[in-house]
Amino acid sequence: MISCQELECLDIEELYHITDACFHFASDEKYYCSGKSSLAALKELNISHCSGISNEGIIALSNVIHVQTLSRLKISGLHLLTDESVENLTVGLNKGNESSIKSNIKYFESISCLGLTDKILESVSSNCPKICHINLSRCLNITDQGISSILTK
């Protein structure tokens, strides 16, 4: 199998037939090359409006993306997502490793993700020290408390 280990940008916005299975395949170690996922070099990811992607796919994806490399994340219109799965993308491979390796995410866009709450803003402000752009338009469960968590960090 050919692997795209140097892939830096994956933009699959509005591919409605993409499902969680796509990211389970990417996280299957039998397809790794030299112990690395084909998404290890990914800097930009846009999976917006891929309505078949749920928490399960995001969790699988978070196991193969390196948060030190990923700088742009667009996950708009994914109505099945919750804070917990998206938080996995901000900590990624650092789970279980409390040695303060921080995410390199600078651009985070999550428009109309109705399952997201203030908790995601707390996660982004804690785990993404380089963040310079956040778009949470039409995320109806974001409150004053969530916005204040990013403004006071």
mmCIF file with all atom_site columns, C-alpha atoms in Angstrom:
data_model
loop_
_atom_site.group_PDB
_atom_site.id
_atom_site.type_symbol
_atom_site.label_atom_id
_atom_site.label_alt_id
_atom_site.label_comp_id
_atom_site.label_asym_id
_atom_site.label_entity_id
_atom_site.label_seq_id
_atom_site.pdbx_PDB_ins_code
_atom_site.Cartn_x
_atom_site.Cartn_y
_atom_site.Cartn_z
_atom_site.occupancy
_atom_site.B_iso_or_equiv
_atom_site.pdbx_formal_charge
_atom_site.auth_seq_id
_atom_site.auth_comp_id
_atom_site.auth_asym_id
_atom_site.auth_atom_id
_atom_site.pdbx_PDB_model_num
ATOM 1   C CA . MET A 1 1   ? 0.000   0.000  0.000  1.00 0.00 ? 1   MET A CA 1
ATOM 2   C CA . ILE A 1 2   ? 1.190   3.505  -0.803 1.00 0.00 ? 2   ILE A CA 1
ATOM 3   C CA . SER A 1 3   ? 1.244   5.873  2.161  1.00 0.00 ? 3   SER A CA 1
ATOM 4   C CA . CYS A 1 4   ? 1.075   9.665  2.051  1.00 0.00 ? 4   CYS A CA 1
ATOM 5   C CA . GLN A 1 5   ? 3.408   10.270 4.973  1.00 0.00 ? 5   GLN A CA 1
ATOM 6   C CA . GLU A 1 6   ? 4.248   13.759 3.781  1.00 0.00 ? 6   GLU A CA 1
ATOM 7   C CA . LEU A 1 7   ? 0.609   14.823 3.462  1.00 0.00 ? 7   LEU A CA 1
ATOM 8   C CA . GLU A 1 8   ? 0.313   18.288 5.032  1.00 0.00 ? 8   GLU A CA 1
ATOM 9   C CA . CYS A 1 9   ? -3.235  19.305 4.095  1.00 0.00 ? 9   CYS A CA 1
ATOM 10  C CA . LEU A 1 10  ? -6.376  17.192 3.939  1.00 0.00 ? 10  LEU A CA 1
ATOM 11  C CA . ASP A 1 11  ? -9.501  19.080 2.849  1.00 0.00 ? 11  ASP A CA 1
ATOM 12  C CA . ILE A 1 12  ? -12.537 16.846 2.431  1.00 0.00 ? 12  ILE A CA 1
ATOM 13  C CA . GLU A 1 13  ? -15.209 19.443 3.194  1.00 0.00 ? 13  GLU A CA 1
ATOM 14  C CA . GLU A 1 14  ? -18.757 18.482 2.204  1.00 0.00 ? 14  GLU A CA 1
ATOM 15  C CA . LEU A 1 15  ? -17.928 14.909 1.239  1.00 0.00 ? 15  LEU A CA 1
ATOM 16  C CA . TYR A 1 16  ? -21.169 13.649 2.665  1.00 0.00 ? 16  TYR A CA 1
ATOM 17  C CA . HIS A 1 17  ? -20.406 9.957  2.169  1.00 0.00 ? 17  HIS A CA 1
ATOM 18  C CA . ILE A 1 18  ? -17.258 10.037 4.326  1.00 0.00 ? 18  ILE A CA 1
ATOM 19  C CA . THR A 1 19  ? -17.843 8.164  7.580  1.00 0.00 ? 19  THR A CA 1
ATOM 20  C CA . ASP A 1 20  ? -15.982 7.223  10.728 1.00 0.00 ? 20  ASP A CA 1
ATOM 21  C CA . ALA A 1 21  ? -14.609 4.200  8.857  1.00 0.00 ? 21  ALA A CA 1
ATOM 22  C CA . CYS A 1 22  ? -12.242 6.508  6.974  1.00 0.00 ? 22  CYS A CA 1
ATOM 23  C CA . PHE A 1 23  ? -10.416 7.421  10.171 1.00 0.00 ? 23  PHE A CA 1
ATOM 24  C CA . HIS A 1 24  ? -10.482 3.903  11.576 1.00 0.00 ? 24  HIS A CA 1
ATOM 25  C CA . PHE A 1 25  ? -8.598  2.877  8.453  1.00 0.00 ? 25  PHE A CA 1
ATOM 26  C CA . ALA A 1 26  ? -6.053  5.679  9.006  1.00 0.00 ? 26  ALA A CA 1
ATOM 27  C CA . SER A 1 27  ? -5.515  4.571  12.588 1.00 0.00 ? 27  SER A CA 1
ATOM 28  C CA . ASP A 1 28  ? -4.898  0.909  11.704 1.00 0.00 ? 28  ASP A CA 1
ATOM 29  C CA . GLU A 1 29  ? -1.231  0.257  12.489 1.00 0.00 ? 29  GLU A CA 1
ATOM 30  C CA . LYS A 1 30  ? -0.927  -2.367 9.756  1.00 0.00 ? 30  LYS A CA 1
ATOM 31  C CA . TYR A 1 31  ? -0.949  0.547  7.285  1.00 0.00 ? 31  TYR A CA 1
ATOM 32  C CA . TYR A 1 32  ? 1.749   2.526  9.085  1.00 0.00 ? 32  TYR A CA 1
ATOM 33  C CA . CYS A 1 33  ? 5.122   2.943  7.443  1.00 0.00 ? 33  CYS A CA 1
ATOM 34  C CA . SER A 1 34  ? 8.204   2.948  9.675  1.00 0.00 ? 34  SER A CA 1
ATOM 35  C CA . GLY A 1 35  ? 5.892   3.144  12.689 1.00 0.00 ? 35  GLY A CA 1
ATOM 36  C CA . LYS A 1 36  ? 4.248   6.373  11.496 1.00 0.00 ? 36  LYS A CA 1
ATOM 37  C CA . SER A 1 37  ? 0.685   7.100  10.496 1.00 0.00 ? 37  SER A CA 1
ATOM 38  C CA . SER A 1 38  ? 0.057   8.505  7.034  1.00 0.00 ? 38  SER A CA 1
ATOM 39  C CA . LEU A 1 39  ? -1.381  11.577 8.803  1.00 0.00 ? 39  LEU A CA 1
ATOM 40  C CA . ALA A 1 40  ? 1.640   12.235 11.030 1.00 0.00 ? 40  ALA A CA 1
ATOM 41  C CA . ALA A 1 41  ? 2.786   15.291 9.012  1.00 0.00 ? 41  ALA A CA 1
ATOM 42  C CA . LEU A 1 42  ? -0.694  16.819 8.710  1.00 0.00 ? 42  LEU A CA 1
ATOM 43  C CA . LYS A 1 43  ? -0.748  20.597 9.287  1.00 0.00 ? 43  LYS A CA 1
ATOM 44  C CA . GLU A 1 44  ? -4.246  21.411 8.034  1.00 0.00 ? 44  GLU A CA 1
ATOM 45  C CA . LEU A 1 45  ? -7.427  19.374 8.346  1.00 0.00 ? 45  LEU A CA 1
ATOM 46  C CA . ASN A 1 46  ? -10.874 20.330 7.056  1.00 0.00 ? 46  ASN A CA 1
ATOM 47  C CA . ILE A 1 47  ? -13.609 17.761 7.615  1.00 0.00 ? 47  ILE A CA 1
ATOM 48  C CA . SER A 1 48  ? -16.430 20.303 7.737  1.00 0.00 ? 48  SER A CA 1
ATOM 49  C CA . HIS A 1 49  ? -19.908 19.111 6.754  1.00 0.00 ? 49  HIS A CA 1
ATOM 50  C CA . CYS A 1 50  ? -18.898 15.459 6.466  1.00 0.00 ? 50  CYS A CA 1
ATOM 51  C CA . SER A 1 51  ? -22.142 14.462 8.149  1.00 0.00 ? 51  SER A CA 1
ATOM 52  C CA . GLY A 1 52  ? -21.128 10.802 8.535  1.00 0.00 ? 52  GLY A CA 1
ATOM 53  C CA . ILE A 1 53  ? -18.354 11.671 10.969 1.00 0.00 ? 53  ILE A CA 1
ATOM 54  C CA . SER A 1 54  ? -19.202 11.273 14.650 1.00 0.00 ? 54  SER A CA 1
ATOM 55  C CA . ASN A 1 55  ? -17.365 11.149 17.964 1.00 0.00 ? 55  ASN A CA 1
ATOM 56  C CA . GLU A 1 56  ? -16.086 7.684  17.092 1.00 0.00 ? 56  GLU A CA 1
ATOM 57  C CA . GLY A 1 57  ? -14.295 8.933  13.973 1.00 0.00 ? 57  GLY A CA 1
ATOM 58  C CA . ILE A 1 58  ? -12.851 11.961 15.755 1.00 0.00 ? 58  ILE A CA 1
ATOM 59  C CA . ILE A 1 59  ? -11.449 9.757  18.515 1.00 0.00 ? 59  ILE A CA 1
ATOM 60  C CA . ALA A 1 60  ? -9.844  7.444  15.926 1.00 0.00 ? 60  ALA A CA 1
ATOM 61  C CA . LEU A 1 61  ? -8.444  10.494 14.133 1.00 0.00 ? 61  LEU A CA 1
ATOM 62  C CA . SER A 1 62  ? -7.016  11.933 17.349 1.00 0.00 ? 62  SER A CA 1
ATOM 63  C CA . ASN A 1 63  ? -4.900  8.806  17.733 1.00 0.00 ? 63  ASN A CA 1
ATOM 64  C CA . VAL A 1 64  ? -3.003  9.394  14.472 1.00 0.00 ? 64  VAL A CA 1
ATOM 65  C CA . ILE A 1 65  ? -2.687  13.177 14.223 1.00 0.00 ? 65  ILE A CA 1
ATOM 66  C CA . HIS A 1 66  ? 0.253   14.821 15.953 1.00 0.00 ? 66  HIS A CA 1
ATOM 67  C CA . VAL A 1 67  ? -0.917  17.924 17.777 1.00 0.00 ? 67  VAL A CA 1
ATOM 68  C CA . GLN A 1 68  ? 2.567   19.405 17.539 1.00 0.00 ? 68  GLN A CA 1
ATOM 69  C CA . THR A 1 69  ? 2.186   19.438 13.734 1.00 0.00 ? 69  THR A CA 1
ATOM 70  C CA . LEU A 1 70  ? -1.503  20.285 13.217 1.00 0.00 ? 70  LEU A CA 1
ATOM 71  C CA . SER A 1 71  ? -2.032  24.053 13.022 1.00 0.00 ? 71  SER A CA 1
ATOM 72  C CA . ARG A 1 72  ? -5.431  24.476 11.271 1.00 0.00 ? 72  ARG A CA 1
ATOM 73  C CA . LEU A 1 73  ? -8.531  22.528 12.235 1.00 0.00 ? 73  LEU A CA 1
ATOM 74  C CA . LYS A 1 74  ? -11.935 23.013 10.585 1.00 0.00 ? 74  LYS A CA 1
ATOM 75  C CA . ILE A 1 75  ? -14.769 20.815 11.831 1.00 0.00 ? 75  ILE A CA 1
ATOM 76  C CA . SER A 1 76  ? -17.862 22.887 11.034 1.00 0.00 ? 76  SER A CA 1
ATOM 77  C CA . GLY A 1 77  ? -21.313 21.387 10.595 1.00 0.00 ? 77  GLY A CA 1
ATOM 78  C CA . LEU A 1 78  ? -20.556 18.116 12.391 1.00 0.00 ? 78  LEU A CA 1
ATOM 79  C CA . HIS A 1 79  ? -23.705 17.916 14.463 1.00 0.00 ? 79  HIS A CA 1
ATOM 80  C CA . LEU A 1 80  ? -22.848 14.568 16.076 1.00 0.00 ? 80  LEU A CA 1
ATOM 81  C CA . LEU A 1 81  ? -19.724 15.823 17.857 1.00 0.00 ? 81  LEU A CA 1
ATOM 82  C CA . THR A 1 82  ? -19.379 16.506 21.562 1.00 0.00 ? 82  THR A CA 1
ATOM 83  C CA . ASP A 1 83  ? -16.780 18.348 23.614 1.00 0.00 ? 83  ASP A CA 1
ATOM 84  C CA . GLU A 1 84  ? -15.011 15.148 24.660 1.00 0.00 ? 84  GLU A CA 1
ATOM 85  C CA . SER A 1 85  ? -14.204 13.947 21.155 1.00 0.00 ? 85  SER A CA 1
ATOM 86  C CA . VAL A 1 86  ? -13.088 17.373 19.929 1.00 0.00 ? 86  VAL A CA 1
ATOM 87  C CA . GLU A 1 87  ? -10.975 17.802 23.050 1.00 0.00 ? 87  GLU A CA 1
ATOM 88  C CA . ASN A 1 88  ? -9.099  14.658 21.957 1.00 0.00 ? 88  ASN A CA 1
ATOM 89  C CA . LEU A 1 89  ? -7.965  16.571 18.867 1.00 0.00 ? 89  LEU A CA 1
ATOM 90  C CA . THR A 1 90  ? -6.462  19.327 21.014 1.00 0.00 ? 90  THR A CA 1
ATOM 91  C CA . VAL A 1 91  ? -4.488  16.892 23.155 1.00 0.00 ? 91  VAL A CA 1
ATOM 92  C CA . GLY A 1 92  ? -4.146  14.050 20.630 1.00 0.00 ? 92  GLY A CA 1
ATOM 93  C CA . LEU A 1 93  ? -1.201  11.788 21.264 1.00 0.00 ? 93  LEU A CA 1
ATOM 94  C CA . ASN A 1 94  ? -0.459  13.570 24.516 1.00 0.00 ? 94  ASN A CA 1
ATOM 95  C CA . LYS A 1 95  ? -3.208  11.657 26.292 1.00 0.00 ? 95  LYS A CA 1
ATOM 96  C CA . GLY A 1 96  ? -1.804  9.984  29.355 1.00 0.00 ? 96  GLY A CA 1
ATOM 97  C CA . ASN A 1 97  ? 1.363   12.052 29.055 1.00 0.00 ? 97  ASN A CA 1
ATOM 98  C CA . GLU A 1 98  ? 1.168   14.931 31.481 1.00 0.00 ? 98  GLU A CA 1
ATOM 99  C CA . SER A 1 99  ? 4.542   16.323 30.358 1.00 0.00 ? 99  SER A CA 1
ATOM 100 C CA . SER A 1 100 ? 2.913   19.451 28.908 1.00 0.00 ? 100 SER A CA 1
ATOM 101 C CA . ILE A 1 101 ? 3.442   18.941 25.190 1.00 0.00 ? 101 ILE A CA 1
ATOM 102 C CA . LYS A 1 102 ? 1.045   21.551 23.877 1.00 0.00 ? 102 LYS A CA 1
ATOM 103 C CA . SER A 1 103 ? -0.922  21.640 20.679 1.00 0.00 ? 103 SER A CA 1
ATOM 104 C CA . ASN A 1 104 ? 0.253   23.802 17.795 1.00 0.00 ? 104 ASN A CA 1
ATOM 105 C CA . ILE A 1 105 ? -3.301  24.590 16.661 1.00 0.00 ? 105 ILE A CA 1
ATOM 106 C CA . LYS A 1 106 ? -3.516  28.252 15.665 1.00 0.00 ? 106 LYS A CA 1
ATOM 107 C CA . TYR A 1 107 ? -6.782  28.219 13.699 1.00 0.00 ? 107 TYR A CA 1
ATOM 108 C CA . PHE A 1 108 ? -9.895  26.470 15.024 1.00 0.00 ? 108 PHE A CA 1
ATOM 109 C CA . GLU A 1 109 ? -13.215 26.658 13.211 1.00 0.00 ? 109 GLU A CA 1
ATOM 110 C CA . SER A 1 110 ? -16.272 24.804 14.417 1.00 0.00 ? 110 SER A CA 1
ATOM 111 C CA . ILE A 1 111 ? -19.358 26.516 13.005 1.00 0.00 ? 111 ILE A CA 1
ATOM 112 C CA . SER A 1 112 ? -22.774 25.035 13.807 1.00 0.00 ? 112 SER A CA 1
ATOM 113 C CA . CYS A 1 113 ? -21.486 22.183 15.965 1.00 0.00 ? 113 CYS A CA 1
ATOM 114 C CA . LEU A 1 114 ? -24.513 22.045 18.197 1.00 0.00 ? 114 LEU A CA 1
ATOM 115 C CA . GLY A 1 115 ? -23.037 19.496 20.619 1.00 0.00 ? 115 GLY A CA 1
ATOM 116 C CA . LEU A 1 116 ? -20.162 21.733 21.663 1.00 0.00 ? 116 LEU A CA 1
ATOM 117 C CA . THR A 1 117 ? -20.318 23.686 24.921 1.00 0.00 ? 117 THR A CA 1
ATOM 118 C CA . ASP A 1 118 ? -18.134 26.004 26.971 1.00 0.00 ? 118 ASP A CA 1
ATOM 119 C CA . LYS A 1 119 ? -15.973 23.007 27.830 1.00 0.00 ? 119 LYS A CA 1
ATOM 120 C CA . ILE A 1 120 ? -14.409 23.062 24.343 1.00 0.00 ? 120 ILE A CA 1
ATOM 121 C CA . LEU A 1 121 ? -13.285 26.669 24.845 1.00 0.00 ? 121 LEU A CA 1
ATOM 122 C CA . GLU A 1 122 ? -11.679 25.727 28.146 1.00 0.00 ? 122 GLU A CA 1
ATOM 123 C CA . SER A 1 123 ? -9.864  22.886 26.378 1.00 0.00 ? 123 SER A CA 1
ATOM 124 C CA . VAL A 1 124 ? -8.689  25.074 23.483 1.00 0.00 ? 124 VAL A CA 1
ATOM 125 C CA . SER A 1 125 ? -7.491  27.828 25.815 1.00 0.00 ? 125 SER A CA 1
ATOM 126 C CA . SER A 1 126 ? -5.603  25.309 27.993 1.00 0.00 ? 126 SER A CA 1
ATOM 127 C CA . ASN A 1 127 ? -4.160  23.044 25.295 1.00 0.00 ? 127 ASN A CA 1
ATOM 128 C CA . CYS A 1 128 ? -3.605  25.405 22.370 1.00 0.00 ? 128 CYS A CA 1
ATOM 129 C CA . PRO A 1 129 ? -1.320  28.244 23.541 1.00 0.00 ? 129 PRO A CA 1
ATOM 130 C CA . LYS A 1 130 ? -0.673  29.405 19.948 1.00 0.00 ? 130 LYS A CA 1
ATOM 131 C CA . ILE A 1 131 ? -4.362  29.829 19.087 1.00 0.00 ? 131 ILE A CA 1
ATOM 132 C CA . CYS A 1 132 ? -5.014  33.066 17.188 1.00 0.00 ? 132 CYS A CA 1
ATOM 133 C CA . HIS A 1 133 ? -8.324  32.340 15.415 1.00 0.00 ? 133 HIS A CA 1
ATOM 134 C CA . ILE A 1 134 ? -11.441 30.723 16.873 1.00 0.00 ? 134 ILE A CA 1
ATOM 135 C CA . ASN A 1 135 ? -14.752 30.645 15.012 1.00 0.00 ? 135 ASN A CA 1
ATOM 136 C CA . LEU A 1 136 ? -17.661 29.100 16.909 1.00 0.00 ? 136 LEU A CA 1
ATOM 137 C CA . SER A 1 137 ? -20.471 30.806 15.022 1.00 0.00 ? 137 SER A CA 1
ATOM 138 C CA . ARG A 1 138 ? -23.853 29.164 15.549 1.00 0.00 ? 138 ARG A CA 1
ATOM 139 C CA . CYS A 1 139 ? -22.562 26.892 18.334 1.00 0.00 ? 139 CYS A CA 1
ATOM 140 C CA . LEU A 1 140 ? -25.632 27.602 20.395 1.00 0.00 ? 140 LEU A CA 1
ATOM 141 C CA . ASN A 1 141 ? -24.384 26.103 23.672 1.00 0.00 ? 141 ASN A CA 1
ATOM 142 C CA . ILE A 1 142 ? -21.478 28.543 24.038 1.00 0.00 ? 142 ILE A CA 1
ATOM 143 C CA . THR A 1 143 ? -22.119 31.063 26.832 1.00 0.00 ? 143 THR A CA 1
ATOM 144 C CA . ASP A 1 144 ? -20.479 34.100 28.423 1.00 0.00 ? 144 ASP A CA 1
ATOM 145 C CA . GLN A 1 145 ? -18.545 31.753 30.712 1.00 0.00 ? 145 GLN A CA 1
ATOM 146 C CA . GLY A 1 146 ? -16.969 29.966 27.749 1.00 0.00 ? 146 GLY A CA 1
ATOM 147 C CA . ILE A 1 147 ? -15.956 33.184 26.036 1.00 0.00 ? 147 ILE A CA 1
ATOM 148 C CA . SER A 1 148 ? -14.469 34.522 29.275 1.00 0.00 ? 148 SER A CA 1
ATOM 149 C CA . SER A 1 149 ? -12.361 31.358 29.607 1.00 0.00 ? 149 SER A CA 1
ATOM 150 C CA . ILE A 1 150 ? -10.497 32.215 26.405 1.00 0.00 ? 150 ILE A CA 1
ATOM 151 C CA . LEU A 1 151 ? -10.261 35.923 27.137 1.00 0.00 ? 151 LEU A CA 1
ATOM 152 C CA . THR A 1 152 ? -8.692  35.429 30.565 1.00 0.00 ? 152 THR A CA 1
ATOM 153 C CA . LYS A 1 153 ? -5.960  32.948 29.585 1.00 0.00 ? 153 LYS A CA 1
#
